[in-house]
mmCIF file of N, CA and C in Angstrom:
data_model
loop_
_atom_site.group_PDB
_atom_site.id
_atom_site.type_symbol
_atom_site.label_atom_id
_atom_site.label_comp_id
_atom_site.label_asym_id
_atom_site.label_seq_id
_atom_site.Cartn_x
_atom_site.Cartn_y
_atom_site.Cartn_z
ATOM 1 N N MET A 55 0.824 -1.173 0.000
ATOM 2 C CA MET A 55 0.000 0.000 0.000
ATOM 3 C C MET A 55 0.876 1.246 0.000
ATOM 4 N N THR A 56 0.629 2.181 -0.892
ATOM 5 C CA THR A 56 1.388 3.424 -0.890
ATOM 6 C C THR A 56 0.446 4.598 -0.739
ATOM 7 N N ILE A 57 0.997 5.723 -0.368
ATOM 8 C CA ILE A 57 0.196 6.935 -0.230
ATOM 9 C C ILE A 57 -0.436 7.283 -1.564
ATOM 10 N N VAL A 58 0.335 7.171 -2.628
ATOM 11 C CA VAL A 58 -0.157 7.540 -3.943
ATOM 12 C C VAL A 58 -1.389 6.732 -4.324
ATOM 13 N N GLU A 59 -1.438 5.477 -3.946
ATOM 14 C CA GLU A 59 -2.593 4.639 -4.265
ATOM 15 C C GLU A 59 -3.858 5.133 -3.583
ATOM 16 N N HIS A 60 -3.718 5.865 -2.491
ATOM 17 C CA HIS A 60 -4.874 6.264 -1.703
ATOM 18 C C HIS A 60 -5.187 7.747 -1.754
ATOM 19 N N VAL A 61 -4.441 8.506 -2.520
ATOM 20 C CA VAL A 61 -4.629 9.950 -2.548
ATOM 21 C C VAL A 61 -6.026 10.322 -3.008
ATOM 22 N N ASP A 62 -6.588 9.600 -3.952
ATOM 23 C CA ASP A 62 -7.888 9.942 -4.491
ATOM 24 C C ASP A 62 -9.041 9.460 -3.616
ATOM 25 N N CYS A 63 -8.767 8.717 -2.586
ATOM 26 C CA CYS A 63 -9.812 8.212 -1.695
ATOM 27 C C CYS A 63 -10.222 9.298 -0.718
ATOM 28 N N GLU A 64 -11.465 9.280 -0.328
ATOM 29 C CA GLU A 64 -11.897 10.167 0.748
ATOM 30 C C GLU A 64 -11.271 9.662 2.037
ATOM 31 N N ALA A 65 -11.068 10.571 2.986
ATOM 32 C CA ALA A 65 -10.427 10.188 4.247
ATOM 33 C C ALA A 65 -11.170 9.043 4.922
ATOM 34 N N SER A 66 -12.494 9.048 4.860
ATOM 35 C CA SER A 66 -13.251 7.991 5.515
ATOM 36 C C SER A 66 -13.031 6.633 4.866
ATOM 37 N N GLN A 67 -12.676 6.613 3.578
ATOM 38 C CA GLN A 67 -12.420 5.353 2.883
ATOM 39 C C GLN A 67 -10.976 4.899 3.047
ATOM 40 N N ALA A 68 -10.097 5.829 3.317
ATOM 41 C CA ALA A 68 -8.673 5.511 3.393
ATOM 42 C C ALA A 68 -8.218 5.381 4.836
ATOM 43 N N THR A 69 -9.032 4.748 5.673
ATOM 44 C CA THR A 69 -8.650 4.611 7.070
ATOM 45 C C THR A 69 -8.298 3.168 7.391
ATOM 46 N N LEU A 70 -7.377 3.053 8.311
ATOM 47 C CA LEU A 70 -6.879 1.744 8.714
ATOM 48 C C LEU A 70 -7.035 1.576 10.216
ATOM 49 N N THR A 71 -7.185 0.348 10.632
ATOM 50 C CA THR A 71 -7.244 0.042 12.058
ATOM 51 C C THR A 71 -5.831 0.051 12.645
ATOM 52 N N VAL A 72 -5.763 0.021 13.949
ATOM 53 C CA VAL A 72 -4.476 -0.057 14.643
ATOM 54 C C VAL A 72 -3.712 -1.293 14.161
ATOM 55 N N GLY A 73 -4.392 -2.422 14.074
ATOM 56 C CA GLY A 73 -3.742 -3.661 13.653
ATOM 57 C C GLY A 73 -3.225 -3.598 12.229
ATOM 58 N N GLN A 74 -3.985 -2.988 11.331
ATOM 59 C CA GLN A 74 -3.540 -2.872 9.941
ATOM 60 C C GLN A 74 -2.302 -1.990 9.835
ATOM 61 N N VAL A 75 -2.304 -0.876 10.552
ATOM 62 C CA VAL A 75 -1.136 0.012 10.550
ATOM 63 C C VAL A 75 0.060 -0.718 11.143
ATOM 64 N N ALA A 76 -0.161 -1.420 12.250
ATOM 65 C CA ALA A 76 0.926 -2.139 12.915
ATOM 66 C C ALA A 76 1.570 -3.152 11.973
ATOM 67 N N ARG A 77 0.758 -3.966 11.318
ATOM 68 C CA ARG A 77 1.304 -4.981 10.398
ATOM 69 C C ARG A 77 2.073 -4.338 9.250
ATOM 70 N N ALA A 78 1.499 -3.319 8.652
ATOM 71 C CA ALA A 78 2.137 -2.681 7.492
ATOM 72 C C ALA A 78 3.412 -1.932 7.872
ATOM 73 N N ALA A 79 3.448 -1.372 9.082
ATOM 74 C CA ALA A 79 4.627 -0.616 9.519
ATOM 75 C C ALA A 79 5.672 -1.503 10.190
ATOM 76 N N GLY A 80 5.312 -2.759 10.470
ATOM 77 C CA GLY A 80 6.256 -3.672 11.099
ATOM 78 C C GLY A 80 6.442 -3.431 12.583
ATOM 79 N N VAL A 81 5.380 -2.972 13.249
ATOM 80 C CA VAL A 81 5.434 -2.720 14.689
ATOM 81 C C VAL A 81 4.243 -3.408 15.360
ATOM 82 N N THR A 82 4.186 -3.334 16.664
ATOM 83 C CA THR A 82 3.051 -3.883 17.398
ATOM 84 C C THR A 82 1.932 -2.851 17.475
ATOM 85 N N ALA A 83 0.751 -3.299 17.840
ATOM 86 C CA ALA A 83 -0.372 -2.380 18.038
ATOM 87 C C ALA A 83 -0.060 -1.385 19.159
ATOM 88 N N ASN A 84 0.612 -1.851 20.201
ATOM 89 C CA ASN A 84 1.005 -0.935 21.277
ATOM 90 C C ASN A 84 1.957 0.134 20.770
ATOM 91 N N ALA A 85 2.838 -0.223 19.847
ATOM 92 C CA ALA A 85 3.759 0.761 19.274
ATOM 93 C C ALA A 85 2.992 1.816 18.479
ATOM 94 N N VAL A 86 1.961 1.403 17.759
ATOM 95 C CA VAL A 86 1.139 2.368 17.014
ATOM 96 C C VAL A 86 0.547 3.383 17.990
ATOM 97 N N ARG A 87 0.015 2.909 19.094
ATOM 98 C CA ARG A 87 -0.550 3.808 20.100
ATOM 99 C C ARG A 87 0.535 4.715 20.697
ATOM 100 N N PHE A 88 1.724 4.177 20.871
ATOM 101 C CA PHE A 88 2.868 4.938 21.376
ATOM 102 C C PHE A 88 3.204 6.078 20.408
ATOM 103 N N TYR A 89 3.286 5.773 19.103
ATOM 104 C CA TYR A 89 3.577 6.811 18.110
ATOM 105 C C TYR A 89 2.458 7.845 18.058
ATOM 106 N N GLU A 90 1.236 7.424 18.293
ATOM 107 C CA GLU A 90 0.125 8.380 18.351
ATOM 108 C C GLU A 90 0.283 9.294 19.565
ATOM 109 N N ARG A 91 0.629 8.723 20.704
ATOM 110 C CA ARG A 91 0.810 9.508 21.932
ATOM 111 C C ARG A 91 1.892 10.568 21.738
ATOM 112 N N TYR A 92 2.936 10.246 20.988
ATOM 113 C CA TYR A 92 4.014 11.191 20.732
ATOM 114 C C TYR A 92 3.762 12.063 19.500
ATOM 115 N N GLU A 93 2.570 11.974 18.940
ATOM 116 C CA GLU A 93 2.091 12.815 17.836
ATOM 117 C C GLU A 93 2.875 12.642 16.537
ATOM 118 N N VAL A 94 3.487 11.477 16.373
ATOM 119 C CA VAL A 94 4.095 11.141 15.090
ATOM 120 C C VAL A 94 2.971 10.861 14.090
ATOM 121 N N ILE A 95 1.901 10.247 14.589
ATOM 122 C CA ILE A 95 0.713 9.963 13.785
ATOM 123 C C ILE A 95 -0.505 10.461 14.555
ATOM 124 N N SER A 96 -1.605 10.581 13.858
ATOM 125 C CA SER A 96 -2.845 10.954 14.543
ATOM 126 C C SER A 96 -3.971 10.075 14.016
ATOM 127 N N ALA A 97 -4.968 9.924 14.849
ATOM 128 C CA ALA A 97 -6.114 9.084 14.505
ATOM 129 C C ALA A 97 -7.391 9.873 14.722
ATOM 130 N N HIS A 98 -8.411 9.403 14.093
ATOM 131 C CA HIS A 98 -9.739 9.884 14.442
ATOM 132 C C HIS A 98 -10.538 8.666 14.883
ATOM 133 N N ARG A 99 -11.646 8.917 15.530
ATOM 134 C CA ARG A 99 -12.467 7.820 16.044
ATOM 135 C C ARG A 99 -13.680 7.625 15.144
ATOM 136 N N ASN A 100 -14.014 6.384 14.888
ATOM 137 C CA ASN A 100 -15.225 6.103 14.107
ATOM 138 C C ASN A 100 -16.431 6.082 15.039
ATOM 139 N N SER A 101 -17.595 5.781 14.511
ATOM 140 C CA SER A 101 -18.826 5.795 15.321
ATOM 141 C C SER A 101 -18.786 4.774 16.453
ATOM 142 N N GLY A 102 -17.973 3.734 16.300
ATOM 143 C CA GLY A 102 -17.813 2.735 17.361
ATOM 144 C C GLY A 102 -16.697 3.077 18.321
ATOM 145 N N ASN A 103 -16.129 4.279 18.198
ATOM 146 C CA ASN A 103 -15.058 4.795 19.042
ATOM 147 C C ASN A 103 -13.712 4.086 18.826
ATOM 148 N N ALA A 104 -13.567 3.397 17.703
ATOM 149 C CA ALA A 104 -12.283 2.753 17.384
ATOM 150 C C ALA A 104 -11.391 3.745 16.643
ATOM 151 N N ARG A 105 -10.093 3.650 16.909
ATOM 152 C CA ARG A 105 -9.137 4.510 16.210
ATOM 153 C C ARG A 105 -9.088 4.134 14.733
ATOM 154 N N ARG A 106 -8.965 5.144 13.896
ATOM 155 C CA ARG A 106 -8.762 4.946 12.463
ATOM 156 C C ARG A 106 -7.654 5.893 12.014
ATOM 157 N N PHE A 107 -6.759 5.345 11.197
ATOM 158 C CA PHE A 107 -5.602 6.095 10.716
ATOM 159 C C PHE A 107 -5.639 6.199 9.201
ATOM 160 N N THR A 108 -5.110 7.290 8.681
ATOM 161 C CA THR A 108 -4.934 7.378 7.238
ATOM 162 C C THR A 108 -3.711 6.547 6.872
ATOM 163 N N VAL A 109 -3.641 6.151 5.632
ATOM 164 C CA VAL A 109 -2.597 5.237 5.188
ATOM 165 C C VAL A 109 -1.192 5.811 5.371
ATOM 166 N N ASP A 110 -1.065 7.121 5.375
ATOM 167 C CA ASP A 110 0.269 7.702 5.540
ATOM 168 C C ASP A 110 0.827 7.508 6.944
ATOM 169 N N ALA A 111 0.019 7.041 7.892
ATOM 170 C CA ALA A 111 0.542 6.716 9.223
ATOM 171 C C ALA A 111 1.656 5.674 9.116
ATOM 172 N N ILE A 112 1.532 4.798 8.134
ATOM 173 C CA ILE A 112 2.548 3.766 7.926
ATOM 174 C C ILE A 112 3.893 4.401 7.588
ATOM 175 N N CYS A 113 3.882 5.343 6.662
ATOM 176 C CA CYS A 113 5.119 6.032 6.270
ATOM 177 C C CYS A 113 5.692 6.842 7.427
ATOM 178 N N ARG A 114 4.817 7.496 8.163
ATOM 179 C CA ARG A 114 5.277 8.310 9.292
ATOM 180 C C ARG A 114 5.963 7.438 10.345
ATOM 181 N N ILE A 115 5.384 6.289 10.635
ATOM 182 C CA ILE A 115 6.005 5.381 11.612
ATOM 183 C C ILE A 115 7.337 4.862 11.082
ATOM 184 N N ARG A 116 7.373 4.466 9.827
ATOM 185 C CA ARG A 116 8.633 3.953 9.258
ATOM 186 C C ARG A 116 9.724 5.008 9.298
ATOM 187 N N LEU A 117 9.390 6.248 8.955
ATOM 188 C CA LEU A 117 10.383 7.324 9.014
ATOM 189 C C LEU A 117 10.853 7.559 10.445
ATOM 190 N N ALA A 118 9.912 7.617 11.379
ATOM 191 C CA ALA A 118 10.272 7.866 12.777
ATOM 192 C C ALA A 118 11.125 6.738 13.344
ATOM 193 N N ARG A 119 10.817 5.504 12.987
ATOM 194 C CA ARG A 119 11.608 4.363 13.473
ATOM 195 C C ARG A 119 13.041 4.437 12.949
ATOM 196 N N ALA A 120 13.183 4.738 11.669
ATOM 197 C CA ALA A 120 14.525 4.861 11.092
ATOM 198 C C ALA A 120 15.279 6.003 11.767
ATOM 199 N N ALA A 121 14.598 7.108 11.998
ATOM 200 C CA ALA A 121 15.234 8.255 12.647
ATOM 201 C C ALA A 121 15.659 7.920 14.074
ATOM 202 N N GLN A 122 14.845 7.152 14.779
ATOM 203 C CA GLN A 122 15.188 6.754 16.143
ATOM 204 C C GLN A 122 16.499 5.975 16.184
ATOM 205 N N ARG A 123 16.754 5.191 15.168
ATOM 206 C CA ARG A 123 17.963 4.356 15.163
ATOM 207 C C ARG A 123 19.238 5.191 15.126
ATOM 208 N N VAL A 124 19.150 6.452 14.702
ATOM 209 C CA VAL A 124 20.335 7.313 14.723
ATOM 210 C C VAL A 124 20.223 8.384 15.803
ATOM 211 N N GLY A 125 19.266 8.196 16.716
ATOM 212 C CA GLY A 125 19.181 9.081 17.868
ATOM 213 C C GLY A 125 18.237 10.257 17.744
ATOM 214 N N ILE A 126 17.453 10.320 16.702
ATOM 215 C CA ILE A 126 16.477 11.402 16.567
ATOM 216 C C ILE A 126 15.268 11.047 17.430
ATOM 217 N N THR A 127 14.848 11.983 18.252
ATOM 218 C CA THR A 127 13.746 11.714 19.166
ATOM 219 C C THR A 127 12.409 11.691 18.426
ATOM 220 N N LEU A 128 11.426 11.075 19.066
ATOM 221 C CA LEU A 128 10.080 11.065 18.483
ATOM 222 C C LEU A 128 9.520 12.475 18.381
ATOM 223 N N LYS A 129 9.827 13.320 19.346
ATOM 224 C CA LYS A 129 9.366 14.716 19.291
ATOM 225 C C LYS A 129 9.946 15.400 18.071
ATOM 226 N N GLU A 130 11.228 15.200 17.820
ATOM 227 C CA GLU A 130 11.858 15.817 16.648
ATOM 228 C C GLU A 130 11.219 15.302 15.354
ATOM 229 N N SER A 131 11.008 13.998 15.283
ATOM 230 C CA SER A 131 10.356 13.428 14.098
ATOM 231 C C SER A 131 8.948 13.971 13.941
ATOM 232 N N ALA A 132 8.203 14.014 15.043
ATOM 233 C CA ALA A 132 6.829 14.515 14.996
ATOM 234 C C ALA A 132 6.786 15.959 14.523
ATOM 235 N N ASP A 133 7.713 16.768 15.003
ATOM 236 C CA ASP A 133 7.757 18.172 14.581
ATOM 237 C C ASP A 133 7.997 18.300 13.080
ATOM 238 N N ILE A 134 8.887 17.481 12.560
ATOM 239 C CA ILE A 134 9.189 17.515 11.120
ATOM 240 C C ILE A 134 8.000 17.011 10.314
ATOM 241 N N LEU A 135 7.403 15.918 10.748
ATOM 242 C CA LEU A 135 6.294 15.326 10.009
ATOM 243 C C LEU A 135 5.003 16.121 10.143
ATOM 244 N N ALA A 136 4.913 16.991 11.140
ATOM 245 C CA ALA A 136 3.708 17.803 11.341
ATOM 246 C C ALA A 136 3.442 18.725 10.152
ATOM 247 N N GLY A 137 4.467 19.035 9.397
ATOM 248 C CA GLY A 137 4.308 19.909 8.232
ATOM 249 C C GLY A 137 3.679 19.226 7.027
ATOM 250 N N ILE A 138 3.402 17.941 7.149
ATOM 251 C CA ILE A 138 2.800 17.193 6.041
ATOM 252 C C ILE A 138 1.366 16.844 6.416
ATOM 253 N N PRO A 139 0.391 17.408 5.726
ATOM 254 C CA PRO A 139 -1.000 17.075 6.056
ATOM 255 C C PRO A 139 -1.306 15.602 5.777
ATOM 256 N N PRO A 140 -2.272 15.034 6.485
ATOM 257 C CA PRO A 140 -2.661 13.645 6.209
ATOM 258 C C PRO A 140 -3.029 13.453 4.742
ATOM 259 N N LEU A 141 -2.608 12.344 4.188
ATOM 260 C CA LEU A 141 -2.868 11.959 2.799
ATOM 261 C C LEU A 141 -2.297 12.938 1.781
ATOM 262 N N SER A 142 -1.286 13.678 2.169
ATOM 263 C CA SER A 142 -0.696 14.648 1.250
ATOM 264 C C SER A 142 -0.025 13.940 0.072
ATOM 265 N N PRO A 143 -0.410 14.327 -1.147
ATOM 266 C CA PRO A 143 0.247 13.764 -2.322
ATOM 267 C C PRO A 143 1.507 14.542 -2.703
ATOM 268 N N ASP A 144 1.849 15.559 -1.911
ATOM 269 C CA ASP A 144 2.982 16.432 -2.215
ATOM 270 C C ASP A 144 4.299 15.721 -1.890
ATOM 271 N N LEU A 145 4.859 15.084 -2.886
ATOM 272 C CA LEU A 145 6.098 14.330 -2.670
ATOM 273 C C LEU A 145 7.262 15.228 -2.280
ATOM 274 N N ASP A 146 7.212 16.506 -2.667
ATOM 275 C CA ASP A 146 8.266 17.434 -2.261
ATOM 276 C C ASP A 146 8.279 17.610 -0.745
ATOM 277 N N ARG A 147 7.100 17.647 -0.134
ATOM 278 C CA ARG A 147 7.038 17.756 1.332
ATOM 279 C C ARG A 147 7.604 16.506 1.992
ATOM 280 N N TRP A 148 7.242 15.333 1.472
ATOM 281 C CA TRP A 148 7.764 14.081 2.016
ATOM 282 C C TRP A 148 9.277 14.023 1.843
ATOM 283 N N ALA A 149 9.752 14.440 0.670
ATOM 284 C CA ALA A 149 11.199 14.432 0.409
ATOM 285 C C ALA A 149 11.914 15.402 1.341
ATOM 286 N N ALA A 150 11.345 16.580 1.547
ATOM 287 C CA ALA A 150 11.960 17.569 2.442
ATOM 288 C C ALA A 150 12.034 17.037 3.868
ATOM 289 N N ALA A 151 10.977 16.368 4.320
ATOM 290 C CA ALA A 151 10.982 15.783 5.660
ATOM 291 C C ALA A 151 12.066 14.713 5.756
ATOM 292 N N GLY A 152 12.153 13.870 4.747
ATOM 293 C CA GLY A 152 13.185 12.836 4.735
ATOM 294 C C GLY A 152 14.578 13.434 4.722
ATOM 295 N N GLU A 153 14.775 14.475 3.927
ATOM 296 C CA GLU A 153 16.087 15.132 3.865
ATOM 297 C C GLU A 153 16.467 15.758 5.202
ATOM 298 N N GLU A 154 15.487 16.345 5.893
ATOM 299 C CA GLU A 154 15.763 16.936 7.205
ATOM 300 C C GLU A 154 16.134 15.854 8.216
ATOM 301 N N LEU A 155 15.450 14.730 8.181
ATOM 302 C CA LEU A 155 15.796 13.628 9.073
ATOM 303 C C LEU A 155 17.192 13.088 8.753
ATOM 304 N N VAL A 156 17.532 13.009 7.481
ATOM 305 C CA VAL A 156 18.876 12.568 7.084
ATOM 306 C C VAL A 156 19.915 13.555 7.587
ATOM 307 N N ARG A 157 19.654 14.856 7.418
ATOM 308 C CA ARG A 157 20.600 15.881 7.882
ATOM 309 C C ARG A 157 20.820 15.750 9.392
ATOM 310 N N MET A 158 19.731 15.609 10.129
ATOM 311 C CA MET A 158 19.839 15.466 11.578
ATOM 312 C C MET A 158 20.576 14.179 11.952
ATOM 313 N N GLY A 159 20.306 13.109 11.237
ATOM 314 C CA GLY A 159 20.988 11.852 11.491
ATOM 315 C C GLY A 159 22.483 11.954 11.247
ATOM 316 N N ARG A 160 22.846 12.596 10.152
ATOM 317 C CA ARG A 160 24.284 12.770 9.848
ATOM 318 C C ARG A 160 24.975 13.627 10.899
ATOM 319 N N GLU A 161 24.265 14.639 11.381
ATOM 320 C CA GLU A 161 24.824 15.501 12.432
ATOM 321 C C GLU A 161 25.093 14.685 13.698
ATOM 322 N N ARG A 162 24.154 13.843 14.060
ATOM 323 C CA ARG A 162 24.325 13.008 15.247
ATOM 324 C C ARG A 162 25.451 11.997 15.059
ATOM 325 N N ILE A 163 25.519 11.405 13.888
ATOM 326 C CA ILE A 163 26.590 10.450 13.594
ATOM 327 C C ILE A 163 27.943 11.145 13.695
ATOM 328 N N SER A 164 28.036 12.356 13.196
ATOM 329 C CA SER A 164 29.286 13.104 13.263
ATOM 330 C C SER A 164 29.698 13.359 14.712
ATOM 331 N N ARG A 165 28.726 13.744 15.540
ATOM 332 C CA ARG A 165 29.046 13.967 16.960
ATOM 333 C C ARG A 165 29.462 12.674 17.646
ATOM 334 N N LEU A 166 28.783 11.577 17.316
ATOM 335 C CA LEU A 166 29.158 10.286 17.895
ATOM 336 C C LEU A 166 30.548 9.865 17.444
ATOM 337 N N GLN A 167 30.870 10.101 16.176
ATOM 338 C CA GLN A 167 32.196 9.749 15.665
ATOM 339 C C GLN A 167 33.275 10.551 16.380
ATOM 340 N N ALA A 168 33.022 11.821 16.624
ATOM 341 C CA ALA A 168 33.989 12.645 17.357
ATOM 342 C C ALA A 168 34.189 12.108 18.771
ATOM 343 N N THR A 169 33.127 11.676 19.399
ATOM 344 C CA THR A 169 33.220 11.110 20.752
ATOM 345 C C THR A 169 33.993 9.802 20.733
ATOM 346 N N VAL A 170 33.725 8.945 19.749
ATOM 347 C CA VAL A 170 34.460 7.679 19.626
ATOM 348 C C VAL A 170 35.935 7.959 19.390
ATOM 349 N N ASN A 171 36.239 8.933 18.554
ATOM 350 C CA ASN A 171 37.642 9.289 18.304
ATOM 351 C C ASN A 171 38.317 9.775 19.580
ATOM 352 N N GLU A 172 37.608 10.566 20.351
ATOM 353 C CA GLU A 172 38.155 11.063 21.610
ATOM 354 C C GLU A 172 38.400 9.904 22.580
ATOM 355 N N LEU A 173 37.461 8.972 22.627
ATOM 356 C CA LEU A 173 37.639 7.803 23.493
ATOM 357 C C LEU A 173 38.827 6.961 23.050
ATOM 358 N N SER A 174 39.000 6.824 21.752
ATOM 359 C CA SER A 174 40.076 5.960 21.263
ATOM 360 C C SER A 174 41.459 6.512 21.585
ATOM 361 N N THR A 175 41.582 7.817 21.743
ATOM 362 C CA THR A 175 42.885 8.413 22.065
ATOM 363 C C THR A 175 43.033 8.724 23.550
ATOM 364 N N LEU A 176 41.923 8.581 24.271
ATOM 365 C CA LEU A 176 41.871 8.937 25.694
ATOM 366 C C LEU A 176 42.247 10.401 25.929
ATOM 367 N N GLY A 177 42.092 11.213 24.890
ATOM 368 C CA GLY A 177 42.415 12.632 24.987
ATOM 369 C C GLY A 177 41.627 13.353 26.058
ATOM 370 N N PHE A 178 40.423 12.905 26.322
ATOM 371 C CA PHE A 178 39.610 13.554 27.348
ATOM 372 C C PHE A 178 40.216 13.403 28.739
ATOM 373 N N LEU A 179 41.094 12.407 28.926
ATOM 374 C CA LEU A 179 41.748 12.223 30.226
ATOM 375 C C LEU A 179 42.878 13.236 30.429
ATOM 376 N N ARG A 180 43.471 13.683 29.332
ATOM 377 C CA ARG A 180 44.601 14.599 29.424
ATOM 378 C C ARG A 180 44.179 16.060 29.391
ATOM 379 N N ALA A 181 43.058 16.352 28.857
ATOM 380 C CA ALA A 181 42.650 17.743 28.666
ATOM 381 C C ALA A 181 42.363 18.427 29.992
ATOM 382 N N ASP A 182 42.960 19.592 30.173
ATOM 383 C CA ASP A 182 42.693 20.469 31.306
ATOM 384 C C ASP A 182 42.885 19.807 32.672
ATOM 385 N N LEU A 183 43.844 18.913 32.775
ATOM 386 C CA LEU A 183 44.122 18.305 34.079
ATOM 387 C C LEU A 183 44.966 19.282 34.891
ATOM 388 N N PRO A 184 44.615 19.443 36.147
ATOM 389 C CA PRO A 184 45.460 20.312 36.979
ATOM 390 C C PRO A 184 46.826 19.637 37.205
ATOM 391 N N ALA A 185 47.810 20.441 37.366
ATOM 392 C CA ALA A 185 49.152 19.912 37.627
ATOM 393 C C ALA A 185 49.155 19.187 38.972
ATOM 394 N N ALA A 186 49.866 18.073 38.998
ATOM 395 C CA ALA A 186 49.978 17.307 40.246
ATOM 396 C C ALA A 186 50.810 18.103 41.249
ATOM 397 N N PRO A 187 50.426 18.054 42.515
ATOM 398 C CA PRO A 187 51.226 18.784 43.516
ATOM 399 C C PRO A 187 52.607 18.162 43.634
ATOM 400 N N ARG A 188 53.585 19.005 43.801
ATOM 401 C CA ARG A 188 54.965 18.533 43.927
ATOM 402 C C ARG A 188 55.296 18.329 45.399
ATOM 403 N N PRO A 189 56.014 17.235 45.668
ATOM 404 C CA PRO A 189 56.413 17.028 47.086
ATOM 405 C C PRO A 189 57.437 18.081 47.503
ATOM 406 N N HIS A 190 57.387 18.463 48.745
ATOM 407 C CA HIS A 190 58.305 19.471 49.284
ATOM 408 C C HIS A 190 59.612 18.907 49.642
#
């Protein structure tokens, strides 16, 4: 299922259950609710009070999960994805969100690499150490 396949559907026709989103995104139903709580995705309730998601919830979860693996928080992902309306066919917006997540991921990787390099040389142990007192 892709967003493009569902763009022409009315929102009420293009809704998925928690279980459908979970299976398609490769997460558990509890994880779907977790991503909703952190506003990565949003749901509306049907007449039976069950959550219903638009198909793009799958993409939003997949992007957020990938971003988490490089240290991007759910809040950061949610903030970036908030600029994309539900069922948006605007691929430029999706691409821009992906590019921003990549930029943030590369920034984090760079900081981690600098830390690993510092650990490998133990330079942090030598920096700014006070001089040892001399015996009298």
